[in-house]
């Protein structure tokens, strides 16, 4: 049932702040800004990756109430992470690039907007009736449709920061490297997913966690 949301995630890109390529050390100011931001951003990027993986990992769950709880928590975690990322951009100051102040303000505005949007999805999920499986499935489809739109907002939120010299500087910072999230396999009878251990991964495709999840054997889902 929850594979509707997993499909929405695979269609959109998980927000990742790293670009491929390397910097030519074109100035300490840009590198210093990138380090300041990325050091603060690292736990939030990881939190988002874990939340996405929780949604994906519940795709085989057959109990609507468990799906509801997992998705609700994941959406709130992503909203919290986006707000924290907005604060990290604000704390780092205007990046030392052309139109740096506008780049900063646009990123802050868009991150806060996506946080509000994810909280809207949380409210939608919380309002579903898990006792009525058909209505729950229909409601989950509406949530998935909303998630697809928000993923596009998310991708645009920090796109300006990822361009040119600034993006190259960020790509060198460990804090902005693409995280790999994993959720421990469920024990029979348990459907309470938790974010597990993670490791750094510089894969070129930001939807790689979805691919990994879909490759794992899962229990038959119930629609």
Coordinates of C-alpha atoms in Angstrom, one line a residue:
X1 CA 0.0 0.0 0.0
X2 CA 2.7 2.5 0.9
X3 CA 4.5 1.7 -2.4
X4 CA 2.4 4.7 -3.7
X5 CA 4.6 7.0 -1.7
X6 CA 7.7 5.0 -2.5
X7 CA 6.9 5.5 -6.2
X8 CA 6.5 9.2 -5.6
X9 CA 9.9 9.3 -4.1
X10 CA 11.5 7.4 -6.9
X11 CA 10.0 9.9 -9.3
X12 CA 11.3 12.9 -7.5
X13 CA 14.8 13.5 -6.2
X14 CA 15.8 13.4 -2.6
X15 CA 17.3 16.7 -1.6
X16 CA 21.1 16.3 -1.8
X17 CA 23.5 19.2 -1.5
X18 CA 26.5 17.7 -3.3
X19 CA 27.4 18.0 -7.0
X20 CA 29.9 16.0 -8.9
X21 CA 33.2 17.7 -9.7
X22 CA 36.0 19.3 -7.8
X23 CA 37.0 22.8 -6.9
X24 CA 40.2 24.6 -8.0
X25 CA 40.4 26.3 -4.6
X26 CA 39.3 29.6 -6.2
X27 CA 39.2 31.4 -2.9
X28 CA 39.2 30.9 0.8
X29 CA 36.0 32.9 1.3
X30 CA 33.8 30.6 -0.8
X31 CA 35.4 27.5 0.7
X32 CA 34.9 28.9 4.2
X33 CA 31.3 29.6 3.5
X34 CA 30.8 26.1 2.2
X35 CA 32.4 24.6 5.2
X36 CA 30.4 26.7 7.6
X37 CA 27.1 25.7 6.0
X38 CA 27.9 22.1 5.3
X39 CA 29.1 21.4 8.8
X40 CA 25.7 22.6 10.1
X41 CA 23.8 20.9 7.3
X42 CA 25.2 17.4 7.6
X43 CA 22.9 16.1 10.4
X44 CA 19.9 17.5 8.6
X45 CA 20.8 16.0 5.3
X46 CA 21.2 12.6 7.0
X47 CA 17.8 13.1 8.8
X48 CA 16.1 13.7 5.5
X49 CA 17.7 10.6 4.0
X50 CA 16.6 8.5 6.9
X51 CA 13.1 9.8 6.7
X52 CA 12.8 9.0 3.0
X53 CA 14.1 5.5 3.6
X54 CA 11.5 4.9 6.3
X55 CA 8.8 5.7 3.8
X56 CA 10.3 3.4 1.3
X57 CA 10.9 0.6 3.8
X58 CA 7.2 0.5 4.8
X59 CA 6.1 -0.2 1.2
X60 CA 5.5 -3.9 2.1
X61 CA 3.6 -3.3 5.3
X62 CA 0.1 -4.6 5.3
X63 CA -1.2 -2.6 8.3
X64 CA -2.5 0.9 7.5
X65 CA -2.0 2.1 11.1
X66 CA 1.7 1.2 10.9
X67 CA 2.1 2.9 7.5
X68 CA 0.3 6.0 8.9
X69 CA 2.6 6.3 11.9
X70 CA 5.8 5.8 9.8
X71 CA 4.8 8.3 7.1
X72 CA 3.6 10.9 9.6
X73 CA 6.9 10.8 11.5
X74 CA 8.9 10.8 8.2
X75 CA 7.1 13.9 6.9
X76 CA 7.6 15.7 10.2
X77 CA 11.3 14.8 10.3
X78 CA 11.8 16.2 6.8
X79 CA 9.9 19.4 7.7
X80 CA 12.1 19.8 10.8
X81 CA 15.3 19.2 8.7
X82 CA 14.2 21.7 6.1
X83 CA 13.7 24.4 8.7
X84 CA 17.1 23.6 10.2
X85 CA 18.7 23.8 6.8
X86 CA 17.1 27.3 6.4
X87 CA 18.6 28.3 9.6
X88 CA 22.0 27.0 8.6
X89 CA 21.9 29.1 5.4
X90 CA 20.9 32.1 7.4
X91 CA 23.7 31.5 10.0
X92 CA 26.3 31.1 7.3
X93 CA 25.5 34.5 5.9
X94 CA 25.3 35.6 2.3
X95 CA 27.6 33.5 0.2
X96 CA 30.5 35.4 -1.3
X97 CA 29.3 35.1 -4.9
X98 CA 27.4 37.3 -7.3
X99 CA 24.0 38.1 -5.9
X100 CA 24.9 36.2 -2.8
X101 CA 22.3 37.9 -0.6
X102 CA 19.5 37.1 -3.0
X103 CA 20.7 33.5 -3.3
X104 CA 20.7 33.2 0.5
X105 CA 17.3 34.7 1.0
X106 CA 15.7 32.7 -1.8
X107 CA 17.1 29.4 -0.3
X108 CA 15.8 30.4 3.2
X109 CA 12.3 31.2 1.8
X110 CA 12.0 28.1 -0.3
X111 CA 13.3 25.7 2.5
X112 CA 10.8 27.2 4.9
X113 CA 8.0 26.8 2.3
X114 CA 8.8 23.1 1.8
X115 CA 8.8 22.6 5.5
X116 CA 5.2 23.9 5.6
X117 CA 4.3 21.7 2.7
X118 CA 5.6 18.6 4.3
X119 CA 3.7 19.4 7.5
X120 CA 0.6 19.6 5.3
X121 CA 1.3 16.1 4.1
X122 CA 1.7 15.0 7.7
X123 CA -1.8 16.4 8.5
X124 CA -3.2 14.6 5.5
X125 CA -1.7 11.3 6.6
X126 CA -2.8 11.8 10.2
X127 CA -6.4 12.5 9.0
X128 CA -6.7 9.1 7.2
X129 CA -8.8 6.4 8.7
X130 CA -6.7 3.2 9.0
X131 CA -9.8 1.2 9.9
X132 CA -11.1 1.6 6.3
X133 CA -8.5 0.1 4.1
X134 CA -10.0 1.2 0.8
X135 CA -10.4 4.8 1.9
X136 CA -7.0 4.7 3.4
X137 CA -5.5 3.5 0.1
X138 CA -7.3 6.3 -1.8
X139 CA -6.2 8.9 0.7
X140 CA -2.6 7.7 0.5
X141 CA -2.7 8.1 -3.3
X142 CA -3.6 11.8 -2.8
X143 CA -0.7 12.1 -0.4
X144 CA 1.6 10.6 -3.0
X145 CA 0.4 13.1 -5.6
X146 CA 1.2 15.9 -3.1
X147 CA 4.6 14.4 -2.4
X148 CA 5.5 14.4 -6.1
X149 CA 4.9 18.2 -6.2
X150 CA 6.8 18.9 -3.0
X151 CA 9.8 16.9 -4.2
X152 CA 10.1 19.4 -7.1
X153 CA 10.0 22.3 -4.6
X154 CA 12.7 20.6 -2.5
X155 CA 15.0 20.1 -5.4
X156 CA 14.7 23.8 -6.3
X157 CA 15.2 25.1 -2.8
X158 CA 18.9 25.0 -2.8
X159 CA 19.6 24.8 -6.5
X160 CA 21.2 28.2 -6.7
X161 CA 23.6 27.3 -3.9
X162 CA 24.7 24.3 -6.0
X163 CA 25.7 26.3 -9.0
X164 CA 29.2 27.3 -10.2
X165 CA 32.0 28.1 -7.8
X166 CA 29.8 27.8 -4.7
X167 CA 28.5 24.4 -5.7
X168 CA 32.0 23.1 -6.4
X169 CA 33.2 24.3 -3.0
X170 CA 30.2 22.5 -1.3
X171 CA 31.0 19.3 -3.2
X172 CA 34.4 19.2 -1.4
X173 CA 32.8 19.4 2.0
X174 CA 32.1 16.1 3.9
X175 CA 29.0 17.6 5.5
X176 CA 27.4 18.1 2.1
X177 CA 28.2 14.6 0.7
X178 CA 25.3 12.4 -0.2
X179 CA 24.3 10.2 2.7
X180 CA 23.2 6.6 2.5
X181 CA 20.3 5.7 4.8
X182 CA 19.4 2.2 5.8
X183 CA 16.6 0.7 7.9
X184 CA 17.1 -2.5 9.8
X185 CA 15.1 -5.5 8.5
X186 CA 11.8 -5.9 10.3
X187 CA 11.5 -8.8 12.7
X188 CA 8.4 -10.9 12.0
X189 CA 5.4 -9.3 13.6
X190 CA 7.1 -5.9 14.0
X191 CA 6.5 -3.0 11.6
X192 CA 8.1 -0.1 13.4
X193 CA 10.8 1.1 11.1
X194 CA 13.8 3.0 12.5
X195 CA 16.6 4.7 10.7
X196 CA 19.7 2.6 11.1
X197 CA 23.4 3.1 10.6
X198 CA 24.6 5.1 7.6
X199 CA 27.7 5.7 5.6
X200 CA 28.8 8.3 3.1
X201 CA 28.0 7.6 -0.5
X202 CA 28.8 9.8 -3.5
X203 CA 26.5 8.0 -5.9
X204 CA 25.6 10.0 -9.0
X205 CA 21.9 9.2 -8.8
X206 CA 20.1 10.9 -5.9
X207 CA 17.4 8.2 -6.0
X208 CA 19.8 5.4 -5.2
X209 CA 18.3 4.7 -1.7
X210 CA 15.0 3.9 -3.5
X211 CA 16.8 1.5 -5.8
X212 CA 18.5 -0.2 -2.9
X213 CA 15.2 -0.6 -1.0
X214 CA 13.4 -2.0 -4.0
X215 CA 16.1 -4.6 -4.5
X216 CA 15.6 -6.0 -1.0
X217 CA 13.2 -8.9 -0.5
X218 CA 10.0 -7.7 1.0
X219 CA 6.7 -9.2 2.2
X220 CA 3.8 -9.1 -0.1
X221 CA 2.0 -5.7 0.1
X222 CA -1.7 -5.4 0.5
X223 CA -3.6 -2.9 -1.5

